[in-house]
């Protein structure tokens, strides 16, 4: 399943919904969410919130949100709860996204809670990566940048958390950069 793509013509604006922008559950596997604006207007400059999360993953496996290639990253900002909320998801990759900022990564468009929430039986999640294109900017959110709650096997690497997209200016989350429970 592919939602969006790496070129602007394939981009979706997924905003203003009463619940989640994207909800993937159950036996859905090998899902790719690429290049979308989720929770903002079509310019990526102001919130147009989904009521809950930008992306919510249930027991889905092998979901990629963004990626480490040009144009793959999503903007996940302005949502009522979180940018990404995973509960029970397996082997998820979250890369190259801006979560809690505007499209340029220079101003906050906060998600109401954390930018990324990994909880319950979520396992094997990679947030970020070793290359600049894999880097997430997770800043300006209403709670933590990333909350890990009872998840296992999470790797968080190479991100800018609490800074702008240059990594040179503060754009803090309202609580911790990373909170692990």
mmCIF file with all atom_site columns, C-alpha atoms in Angstrom:
data_model
loop_
_atom_site.group_PDB
_atom_site.id
_atom_site.type_symbol
_atom_site.label_atom_id
_atom_site.label_alt_id
_atom_site.label_comp_id
_atom_site.label_asym_id
_atom_site.label_entity_id
_atom_site.label_seq_id
_atom_site.pdbx_PDB_ins_code
_atom_site.Cartn_x
_atom_site.Cartn_y
_atom_site.Cartn_z
_atom_site.occupancy
_atom_site.B_iso_or_equiv
_atom_site.pdbx_formal_charge
_atom_site.auth_seq_id
_atom_site.auth_comp_id
_atom_site.auth_asym_id
_atom_site.auth_atom_id
_atom_site.pdbx_PDB_model_num
ATOM 1   C CA . UNK A 1 1   ? 0.000   0.000  0.000  1.00 0.00 ? 1   UNK A CA 1
ATOM 2   C CA . UNK A 1 2   ? 1.381   3.406  -0.969 1.00 0.00 ? 2   UNK A CA 1
ATOM 3   C CA . UNK A 1 3   ? -0.048  6.720  0.221  1.00 0.00 ? 3   UNK A CA 1
ATOM 4   C CA . UNK A 1 4   ? 1.588   9.651  -1.580 1.00 0.00 ? 4   UNK A CA 1
ATOM 5   C CA . UNK A 1 5   ? 4.926   9.568  -3.351 1.00 0.00 ? 5   UNK A CA 1
ATOM 6   C CA . UNK A 1 6   ? 8.290   11.267 -3.681 1.00 0.00 ? 6   UNK A CA 1
ATOM 7   C CA . UNK A 1 7   ? 7.262   13.930 -6.222 1.00 0.00 ? 7   UNK A CA 1
ATOM 8   C CA . UNK A 1 8   ? 4.964   16.865 -5.358 1.00 0.00 ? 8   UNK A CA 1
ATOM 9   C CA . UNK A 1 9   ? 2.282   15.723 -7.822 1.00 0.00 ? 9   UNK A CA 1
ATOM 10  C CA . UNK A 1 10  ? 1.803   12.549 -5.749 1.00 0.00 ? 10  UNK A CA 1
ATOM 11  C CA . UNK A 1 11  ? 1.516   14.421 -2.434 1.00 0.00 ? 11  UNK A CA 1
ATOM 12  C CA . UNK A 1 12  ? -1.717  14.253 -0.459 1.00 0.00 ? 12  UNK A CA 1
ATOM 13  C CA . UNK A 1 13  ? -2.952  16.880 1.978  1.00 0.00 ? 13  UNK A CA 1
ATOM 14  C CA . UNK A 1 14  ? -4.569  14.814 4.733  1.00 0.00 ? 14  UNK A CA 1
ATOM 15  C CA . UNK A 1 15  ? -6.033  17.311 7.175  1.00 0.00 ? 15  UNK A CA 1
ATOM 16  C CA . UNK A 1 16  ? -9.213  18.382 8.950  1.00 0.00 ? 16  UNK A CA 1
ATOM 17  C CA . UNK A 1 17  ? -10.517 14.883 9.703  1.00 0.00 ? 17  UNK A CA 1
ATOM 18  C CA . UNK A 1 18  ? -12.353 14.271 12.996 1.00 0.00 ? 18  UNK A CA 1
ATOM 19  C CA . UNK A 1 19  ? -10.196 11.274 13.955 1.00 0.00 ? 19  UNK A CA 1
ATOM 20  C CA . UNK A 1 20  ? -6.809  10.233 12.481 1.00 0.00 ? 20  UNK A CA 1
ATOM 21  C CA . UNK A 1 21  ? -5.367  11.431 9.208  1.00 0.00 ? 21  UNK A CA 1
ATOM 22  C CA . UNK A 1 22  ? -4.194  7.897  8.321  1.00 0.00 ? 22  UNK A CA 1
ATOM 23  C CA . UNK A 1 23  ? -5.101  4.773  10.292 1.00 0.00 ? 23  UNK A CA 1
ATOM 24  C CA . UNK A 1 24  ? -3.433  1.433  9.499  1.00 0.00 ? 24  UNK A CA 1
ATOM 25  C CA . UNK A 1 25  ? -4.468  -1.634 11.508 1.00 0.00 ? 25  UNK A CA 1
ATOM 26  C CA . UNK A 1 26  ? -4.503  -5.398 11.613 1.00 0.00 ? 26  UNK A CA 1
ATOM 27  C CA . UNK A 1 27  ? -2.771  -7.512 9.019  1.00 0.00 ? 27  UNK A CA 1
ATOM 28  C CA . UNK A 1 28  ? -1.898  -4.594 6.724  1.00 0.00 ? 28  UNK A CA 1
ATOM 29  C CA . UNK A 1 29  ? 1.768   -5.007 5.802  1.00 0.00 ? 29  UNK A CA 1
ATOM 30  C CA . UNK A 1 30  ? 4.424   -3.245 3.710  1.00 0.00 ? 30  UNK A CA 1
ATOM 31  C CA . UNK A 1 31  ? 2.732   0.170  3.859  1.00 0.00 ? 31  UNK A CA 1
ATOM 32  C CA . UNK A 1 32  ? 4.532   3.279  2.569  1.00 0.00 ? 32  UNK A CA 1
ATOM 33  C CA . UNK A 1 33  ? 3.465   6.806  3.546  1.00 0.00 ? 33  UNK A CA 1
ATOM 34  C CA . UNK A 1 34  ? 5.515   9.226  1.444  1.00 0.00 ? 34  UNK A CA 1
ATOM 35  C CA . UNK A 1 35  ? 5.682   12.967 0.869  1.00 0.00 ? 35  UNK A CA 1
ATOM 36  C CA . UNK A 1 36  ? 2.316   13.952 2.381  1.00 0.00 ? 36  UNK A CA 1
ATOM 37  C CA . UNK A 1 37  ? 1.197   16.986 4.363  1.00 0.00 ? 37  UNK A CA 1
ATOM 38  C CA . UNK A 1 38  ? -0.714  15.594 7.346  1.00 0.00 ? 38  UNK A CA 1
ATOM 39  C CA . UNK A 1 39  ? -2.421  18.058 9.699  1.00 0.00 ? 39  UNK A CA 1
ATOM 40  C CA . UNK A 1 40  ? -1.505  21.270 7.864  1.00 0.00 ? 40  UNK A CA 1
ATOM 41  C CA . UNK A 1 41  ? -2.708  23.428 5.006  1.00 0.00 ? 41  UNK A CA 1
ATOM 42  C CA . UNK A 1 42  ? -1.470  22.739 1.471  1.00 0.00 ? 42  UNK A CA 1
ATOM 43  C CA . UNK A 1 43  ? 1.436   25.155 1.869  1.00 0.00 ? 43  UNK A CA 1
ATOM 44  C CA . UNK A 1 44  ? 2.632   23.482 5.087  1.00 0.00 ? 44  UNK A CA 1
ATOM 45  C CA . UNK A 1 45  ? 2.569   26.827 6.894  1.00 0.00 ? 45  UNK A CA 1
ATOM 46  C CA . UNK A 1 46  ? -0.403  26.526 9.279  1.00 0.00 ? 46  UNK A CA 1
ATOM 47  C CA . UNK A 1 47  ? -2.311  23.860 11.178 1.00 0.00 ? 47  UNK A CA 1
ATOM 48  C CA . UNK A 1 48  ? -5.401  22.276 9.692  1.00 0.00 ? 48  UNK A CA 1
ATOM 49  C CA . UNK A 1 49  ? -5.580  19.554 12.342 1.00 0.00 ? 49  UNK A CA 1
ATOM 50  C CA . UNK A 1 50  ? -6.814  16.024 12.261 1.00 0.00 ? 50  UNK A CA 1
ATOM 51  C CA . UNK A 1 51  ? -8.651  15.465 15.544 1.00 0.00 ? 51  UNK A CA 1
ATOM 52  C CA . UNK A 1 52  ? -6.376  12.682 16.776 1.00 0.00 ? 52  UNK A CA 1
ATOM 53  C CA . UNK A 1 53  ? -3.090  11.600 15.176 1.00 0.00 ? 53  UNK A CA 1
ATOM 54  C CA . UNK A 1 54  ? -1.537  12.336 11.832 1.00 0.00 ? 54  UNK A CA 1
ATOM 55  C CA . UNK A 1 55  ? -0.722  8.631  11.432 1.00 0.00 ? 55  UNK A CA 1
ATOM 56  C CA . UNK A 1 56  ? -1.940  5.900  13.777 1.00 0.00 ? 56  UNK A CA 1
ATOM 57  C CA . UNK A 1 57  ? -0.569  2.376  13.443 1.00 0.00 ? 57  UNK A CA 1
ATOM 58  C CA . UNK A 1 58  ? -2.201  -0.592 15.116 1.00 0.00 ? 58  UNK A CA 1
ATOM 59  C CA . UNK A 1 59  ? -0.776  -4.073 14.608 1.00 0.00 ? 59  UNK A CA 1
ATOM 60  C CA . UNK A 1 60  ? 0.504   -3.272 11.112 1.00 0.00 ? 60  UNK A CA 1
ATOM 61  C CA . UNK A 1 61  ? 3.927   -4.590 10.055 1.00 0.00 ? 61  UNK A CA 1
ATOM 62  C CA . UNK A 1 62  ? 6.730   -3.182 7.911  1.00 0.00 ? 62  UNK A CA 1
ATOM 63  C CA . UNK A 1 63  ? 5.305   0.342  7.611  1.00 0.00 ? 63  UNK A CA 1
ATOM 64  C CA . UNK A 1 64  ? 7.607   3.068  6.321  1.00 0.00 ? 64  UNK A CA 1
ATOM 65  C CA . UNK A 1 65  ? 6.656   6.652  7.185  1.00 0.00 ? 65  UNK A CA 1
ATOM 66  C CA . UNK A 1 66  ? 8.873   8.848  5.023  1.00 0.00 ? 66  UNK A CA 1
ATOM 67  C CA . UNK A 1 67  ? 12.186  7.400  3.950  1.00 0.00 ? 67  UNK A CA 1
ATOM 68  C CA . UNK A 1 68  ? 15.797  8.187  3.197  1.00 0.00 ? 68  UNK A CA 1
ATOM 69  C CA . UNK A 1 69  ? 15.338  9.367  -0.397 1.00 0.00 ? 69  UNK A CA 1
ATOM 70  C CA . UNK A 1 70  ? 14.612  12.877 -1.656 1.00 0.00 ? 70  UNK A CA 1
ATOM 71  C CA . UNK A 1 71  ? 10.920  13.795 -1.410 1.00 0.00 ? 71  UNK A CA 1
ATOM 72  C CA . UNK A 1 72  ? 9.949   10.814 0.760  1.00 0.00 ? 72  UNK A CA 1
ATOM 73  C CA . UNK A 1 73  ? 9.545   12.733 4.033  1.00 0.00 ? 73  UNK A CA 1
ATOM 74  C CA . UNK A 1 74  ? 6.116   13.773 5.286  1.00 0.00 ? 74  UNK A CA 1
ATOM 75  C CA . UNK A 1 75  ? 5.063   16.848 7.232  1.00 0.00 ? 75  UNK A CA 1
ATOM 76  C CA . UNK A 1 76  ? 3.216   15.598 10.351 1.00 0.00 ? 76  UNK A CA 1
ATOM 77  C CA . UNK A 1 77  ? 2.224   18.713 12.258 1.00 0.00 ? 77  UNK A CA 1
ATOM 78  C CA . UNK A 1 78  ? -0.737  20.464 13.837 1.00 0.00 ? 78  UNK A CA 1
ATOM 79  C CA . UNK A 1 79  ? -2.644  17.290 14.756 1.00 0.00 ? 79  UNK A CA 1
ATOM 80  C CA . UNK A 1 80  ? -4.796  17.123 17.892 1.00 0.00 ? 80  UNK A CA 1
ATOM 81  C CA . UNK A 1 81  ? -2.770  14.364 19.559 1.00 0.00 ? 81  UNK A CA 1
ATOM 82  C CA . UNK A 1 82  ? 0.458   13.184 17.910 1.00 0.00 ? 82  UNK A CA 1
ATOM 83  C CA . UNK A 1 83  ? 2.245   13.163 14.602 1.00 0.00 ? 83  UNK A CA 1
ATOM 84  C CA . UNK A 1 84  ? 2.719   9.367  14.718 1.00 0.00 ? 84  UNK A CA 1
ATOM 85  C CA . UNK A 1 85  ? 1.145   7.042  17.294 1.00 0.00 ? 85  UNK A CA 1
ATOM 86  C CA . UNK A 1 86  ? 2.052   3.338  17.150 1.00 0.00 ? 86  UNK A CA 1
ATOM 87  C CA . UNK A 1 87  ? 0.529   0.677  19.398 1.00 0.00 ? 87  UNK A CA 1
ATOM 88  C CA . UNK A 1 88  ? 1.355   -2.911 18.560 1.00 0.00 ? 88  UNK A CA 1
ATOM 89  C CA . UNK A 1 89  ? 3.085   -2.059 15.282 1.00 0.00 ? 89  UNK A CA 1
ATOM 90  C CA . UNK A 1 90  ? 6.011   -4.214 14.180 1.00 0.00 ? 90  UNK A CA 1
ATOM 91  C CA . UNK A 1 91  ? 9.166   -3.183 12.293 1.00 0.00 ? 91  UNK A CA 1
ATOM 92  C CA . UNK A 1 92  ? 8.190   0.417  11.513 1.00 0.00 ? 92  UNK A CA 1
ATOM 93  C CA . UNK A 1 93  ? 10.614  2.906  9.959  1.00 0.00 ? 93  UNK A CA 1
ATOM 94  C CA . UNK A 1 94  ? 10.109  6.658  10.522 1.00 0.00 ? 94  UNK A CA 1
ATOM 95  C CA . UNK A 1 95  ? 12.611  8.682  8.474  1.00 0.00 ? 95  UNK A CA 1
ATOM 96  C CA . UNK A 1 96  ? 13.053  12.016 6.763  1.00 0.00 ? 96  UNK A CA 1
ATOM 97  C CA . UNK A 1 97  ? 9.953   13.664 8.241  1.00 0.00 ? 97  UNK A CA 1
ATOM 98  C CA . UNK A 1 98  ? 9.248   17.020 9.816  1.00 0.00 ? 98  UNK A CA 1
ATOM 99  C CA . UNK A 1 99  ? 7.114   16.424 12.905 1.00 0.00 ? 99  UNK A CA 1
ATOM 100 C CA . UNK A 1 100 ? 5.772   19.467 14.780 1.00 0.00 ? 100 UNK A CA 1
ATOM 101 C CA . UNK A 1 101 ? 7.222   22.111 12.439 1.00 0.00 ? 101 UNK A CA 1
ATOM 102 C CA . UNK A 1 102 ? 6.267   23.924 9.271  1.00 0.00 ? 102 UNK A CA 1
ATOM 103 C CA . UNK A 1 103 ? 7.364   22.557 5.890  1.00 0.00 ? 103 UNK A CA 1
ATOM 104 C CA . UNK A 1 104 ? 10.595  24.558 5.990  1.00 0.00 ? 104 UNK A CA 1
ATOM 105 C CA . UNK A 1 105 ? 11.375  23.231 9.476  1.00 0.00 ? 105 UNK A CA 1
ATOM 106 C CA . UNK A 1 106 ? 11.889  26.730 10.865 1.00 0.00 ? 106 UNK A CA 1
ATOM 107 C CA . UNK A 1 107 ? 8.698   27.390 12.870 1.00 0.00 ? 107 UNK A CA 1
ATOM 108 C CA . UNK A 1 108 ? 6.551   25.309 15.200 1.00 0.00 ? 108 UNK A CA 1
ATOM 109 C CA . UNK A 1 109 ? 3.197   23.886 14.141 1.00 0.00 ? 109 UNK A CA 1
ATOM 110 C CA . UNK A 1 110 ? 2.795   21.728 17.244 1.00 0.00 ? 110 UNK A CA 1
ATOM 111 C CA . UNK A 1 111 ? 1.045   18.430 17.473 1.00 0.00 ? 111 UNK A CA 1
ATOM 112 C CA . UNK A 1 112 ? -1.064  18.587 20.649 1.00 0.00 ? 112 UNK A CA 1
ATOM 113 C CA . UNK A 1 113 ? 0.849   15.816 22.409 1.00 0.00 ? 113 UNK A CA 1
ATOM 114 C CA . UNK A 1 114 ? 4.147   14.158 21.422 1.00 0.00 ? 114 UNK A CA 1
ATOM 115 C CA . UNK A 1 115 ? 5.575   14.133 17.930 1.00 0.00 ? 115 UNK A CA 1
ATOM 116 C CA . UNK A 1 116 ? 6.062   10.343 17.968 1.00 0.00 ? 116 UNK A CA 1
ATOM 117 C CA . UNK A 1 117 ? 4.471   7.935  20.476 1.00 0.00 ? 117 UNK A CA 1
ATOM 118 C CA . UNK A 1 118 ? 5.587   4.280  20.518 1.00 0.00 ? 118 UNK A CA 1
ATOM 119 C CA . UNK A 1 119 ? 3.583   2.248  22.994 1.00 0.00 ? 119 UNK A CA 1
ATOM 120 C CA . UNK A 1 120 ? 2.293   -1.090 24.219 1.00 0.00 ? 120 UNK A CA 1
ATOM 121 C CA . UNK A 1 121 ? 3.588   -4.019 22.169 1.00 0.00 ? 121 UNK A CA 1
ATOM 122 C CA . UNK A 1 122 ? 5.253   -1.944 19.446 1.00 0.00 ? 122 UNK A CA 1
ATOM 123 C CA . UNK A 1 123 ? 8.561   -3.591 18.482 1.00 0.00 ? 123 UNK A CA 1
ATOM 124 C CA . UNK A 1 124 ? 11.473  -3.014 16.136 1.00 0.00 ? 124 UNK A CA 1
ATOM 125 C CA . UNK A 1 125 ? 10.950  0.692  15.363 1.00 0.00 ? 125 UNK A CA 1
ATOM 126 C CA . UNK A 1 126 ? 13.673  2.782  13.713 1.00 0.00 ? 126 UNK A CA 1
ATOM 127 C CA . UNK A 1 127 ? 13.309  6.558  14.141 1.00 0.00 ? 127 UNK A CA 1
ATOM 128 C CA . UNK A 1 128 ? 15.872  8.352  11.960 1.00 0.00 ? 128 UNK A CA 1
ATOM 129 C CA . UNK A 1 129 ? 19.039  6.925  10.491 1.00 0.00 ? 129 UNK A CA 1
ATOM 130 C CA . UNK A 1 130 ? 22.673  7.526  9.633  1.00 0.00 ? 130 UNK A CA 1
ATOM 131 C CA . UNK A 1 131 ? 22.248  9.821  6.608  1.00 0.00 ? 131 UNK A CA 1
ATOM 132 C CA . UNK A 1 132 ? 20.952  13.410 6.430  1.00 0.00 ? 132 UNK A CA 1
ATOM 133 C CA . UNK A 1 133 ? 17.961  12.302 4.318  1.00 0.00 ? 133 UNK A CA 1
ATOM 134 C CA . UNK A 1 134 ? 16.974  9.785  7.026  1.00 0.00 ? 134 UNK A CA 1
ATOM 135 C CA . UNK A 1 135 ? 16.999  12.493 9.712  1.00 0.00 ? 135 UNK A CA 1
ATOM 136 C CA . UNK A 1 136 ? 13.662  13.532 11.215 1.00 0.00 ? 136 UNK A CA 1
ATOM 137 C CA . UNK A 1 137 ? 13.156  17.028 12.601 1.00 0.00 ? 137 UNK A CA 1
ATOM 138 C CA . UNK A 1 138 ? 10.979  16.449 15.687 1.00 0.00 ? 138 UNK A CA 1
ATOM 139 C CA . UNK A 1 139 ? 10.433  19.834 17.285 1.00 0.00 ? 139 UNK A CA 1
ATOM 140 C CA . UNK A 1 140 ? 7.822   22.249 18.597 1.00 0.00 ? 140 UNK A CA 1
ATOM 141 C CA . UNK A 1 141 ? 5.395   19.577 19.849 1.00 0.00 ? 141 UNK A CA 1
ATOM 142 C CA . UNK A 1 142 ? 2.979   20.051 22.758 1.00 0.00 ? 142 UNK A CA 1
ATOM 143 C CA . UNK A 1 143 ? 4.599   17.366 24.939 1.00 0.00 ? 143 UNK A CA 1
ATOM 144 C CA . UNK A 1 144 ? 7.673   15.218 24.184 1.00 0.00 ? 144 UNK A CA 1
ATOM 145 C CA . UNK A 1 145 ? 9.438   14.981 20.862 1.00 0.00 ? 145 UNK A CA 1
ATOM 146 C CA . UNK A 1 146 ? 9.389   11.172 21.189 1.00 0.00 ? 146 UNK A CA 1
ATOM 147 C CA . UNK A 1 147 ? 7.624   9.128  23.882 1.00 0.00 ? 147 UNK A CA 1
ATOM 148 C CA . UNK A 1 148 ? 8.511   5.438  24.200 1.00 0.00 ? 148 UNK A CA 1
ATOM 149 C CA . UNK A 1 149 ? 6.078   3.678  26.550 1.00 0.00 ? 149 UNK A CA 1
ATOM 150 C CA . UNK A 1 150 ? 6.450   -0.097 26.985 1.00 0.00 ? 150 UNK A CA 1
ATOM 151 C CA . UNK A 1 151 ? 7.748   -0.495 23.422 1.00 0.00 ? 151 UNK A CA 1
ATOM 152 C CA . UNK A 1 152 ? 10.701  -2.800 22.707 1.00 0.00 ? 152 UNK A CA 1
ATOM 153 C CA . UNK A 1 153 ? 13.609  -2.760 20.278 1.00 0.00 ? 153 UNK A CA 1
ATOM 154 C CA . UNK A 1 154 ? 13.395  0.942  19.426 1.00 0.00 ? 154 UNK A CA 1
ATOM 155 C CA . UNK A 1 155 ? 16.376  2.674  17.785 1.00 0.00 ? 155 UNK A CA 1
ATOM 156 C CA . UNK A 1 156 ? 16.452  6.481  17.700 1.00 0.00 ? 156 UNK A CA 1
ATOM 157 C CA . UNK A 1 157 ? 19.425  7.877  15.766 1.00 0.00 ? 157 UNK A CA 1
ATOM 158 C CA . UNK A 1 158 ? 20.499  10.847 13.652 1.00 0.00 ? 158 UNK A CA 1
ATOM 159 C CA . UNK A 1 159 ? 17.495  13.136 14.330 1.00 0.00 ? 159 UNK A CA 1
ATOM 160 C CA . UNK A 1 160 ? 17.206  16.827 15.174 1.00 0.00 ? 160 UNK A CA 1
ATOM 161 C CA . UNK A 1 161 ? 14.965  16.905 18.258 1.00 0.00 ? 161 UNK A CA 1
ATOM 162 C CA . UNK A 1 162 ? 14.124  20.338 19.680 1.00 0.00 ? 162 UNK A CA 1
ATOM 163 C CA . UNK A 1 163 ? 15.930  22.292 16.950 1.00 0.00 ? 163 UNK A CA 1
ATOM 164 C CA . UNK A 1 164 ? 15.003  23.742 13.614 1.00 0.00 ? 164 UNK A CA 1
ATOM 165 C CA . UNK A 1 165 ? 15.898  21.946 10.367 1.00 0.00 ? 165 UNK A CA 1
ATOM 166 C CA . UNK A 1 166 ? 19.422  23.396 10.393 1.00 0.00 ? 166 UNK A CA 1
ATOM 167 C CA . UNK A 1 167 ? 20.145  22.029 13.867 1.00 0.00 ? 167 UNK A CA 1
ATOM 168 C CA . UNK A 1 168 ? 21.440  25.480 14.821 1.00 0.00 ? 168 UNK A CA 1
ATOM 169 C CA . UNK A 1 169 ? 18.415  27.165 16.444 1.00 0.00 ? 169 UNK A CA 1
ATOM 170 C CA . UNK A 1 170 ? 16.162  26.074 19.300 1.00 0.00 ? 170 UNK A CA 1
ATOM 171 C CA . UNK A 1 171 ? 12.622  24.970 18.435 1.00 0.00 ? 171 UNK A CA 1
ATOM 172 C CA . UNK A 1 172 ? 11.892  23.013 21.582 1.00 0.00 ? 172 UNK A CA 1
ATOM 173 C CA . UNK A 1 173 ? 9.230   20.496 22.400 1.00 0.00 ? 173 UNK A CA 1
ATOM 174 C CA . UNK A 1 174 ? 7.202   21.499 25.483 1.00 0.00 ? 174 UNK A CA 1
ATOM 175 C CA . UNK A 1 175 ? 8.516   18.640 27.619 1.00 0.00 ? 175 UNK A CA 1
ATOM 176 C CA . UNK A 1 176 ? 11.350  16.143 27.017 1.00 0.00 ? 176 UNK A CA 1
ATOM 177 C CA . UNK A 1 177 ? 13.112  15.624 23.731 1.00 0.00 ? 177 UNK A CA 1
ATOM 178 C CA . UNK A 1 178 ? 12.919  11.853 24.306 1.00 0.00 ? 178 UNK A CA 1
ATOM 179 C CA . UNK A 1 179 ? 10.963  10.279 27.188 1.00 0.00 ? 179 UNK A CA 1
ATOM 180 C CA . UNK A 1 180 ? 11.234  6.514  27.799 1.00 0.00 ? 180 UNK A CA 1
ATOM 181 C CA . UNK A 1 181 ? 8.904   4.742  30.238 1.00 0.00 ? 181 UNK A CA 1
#
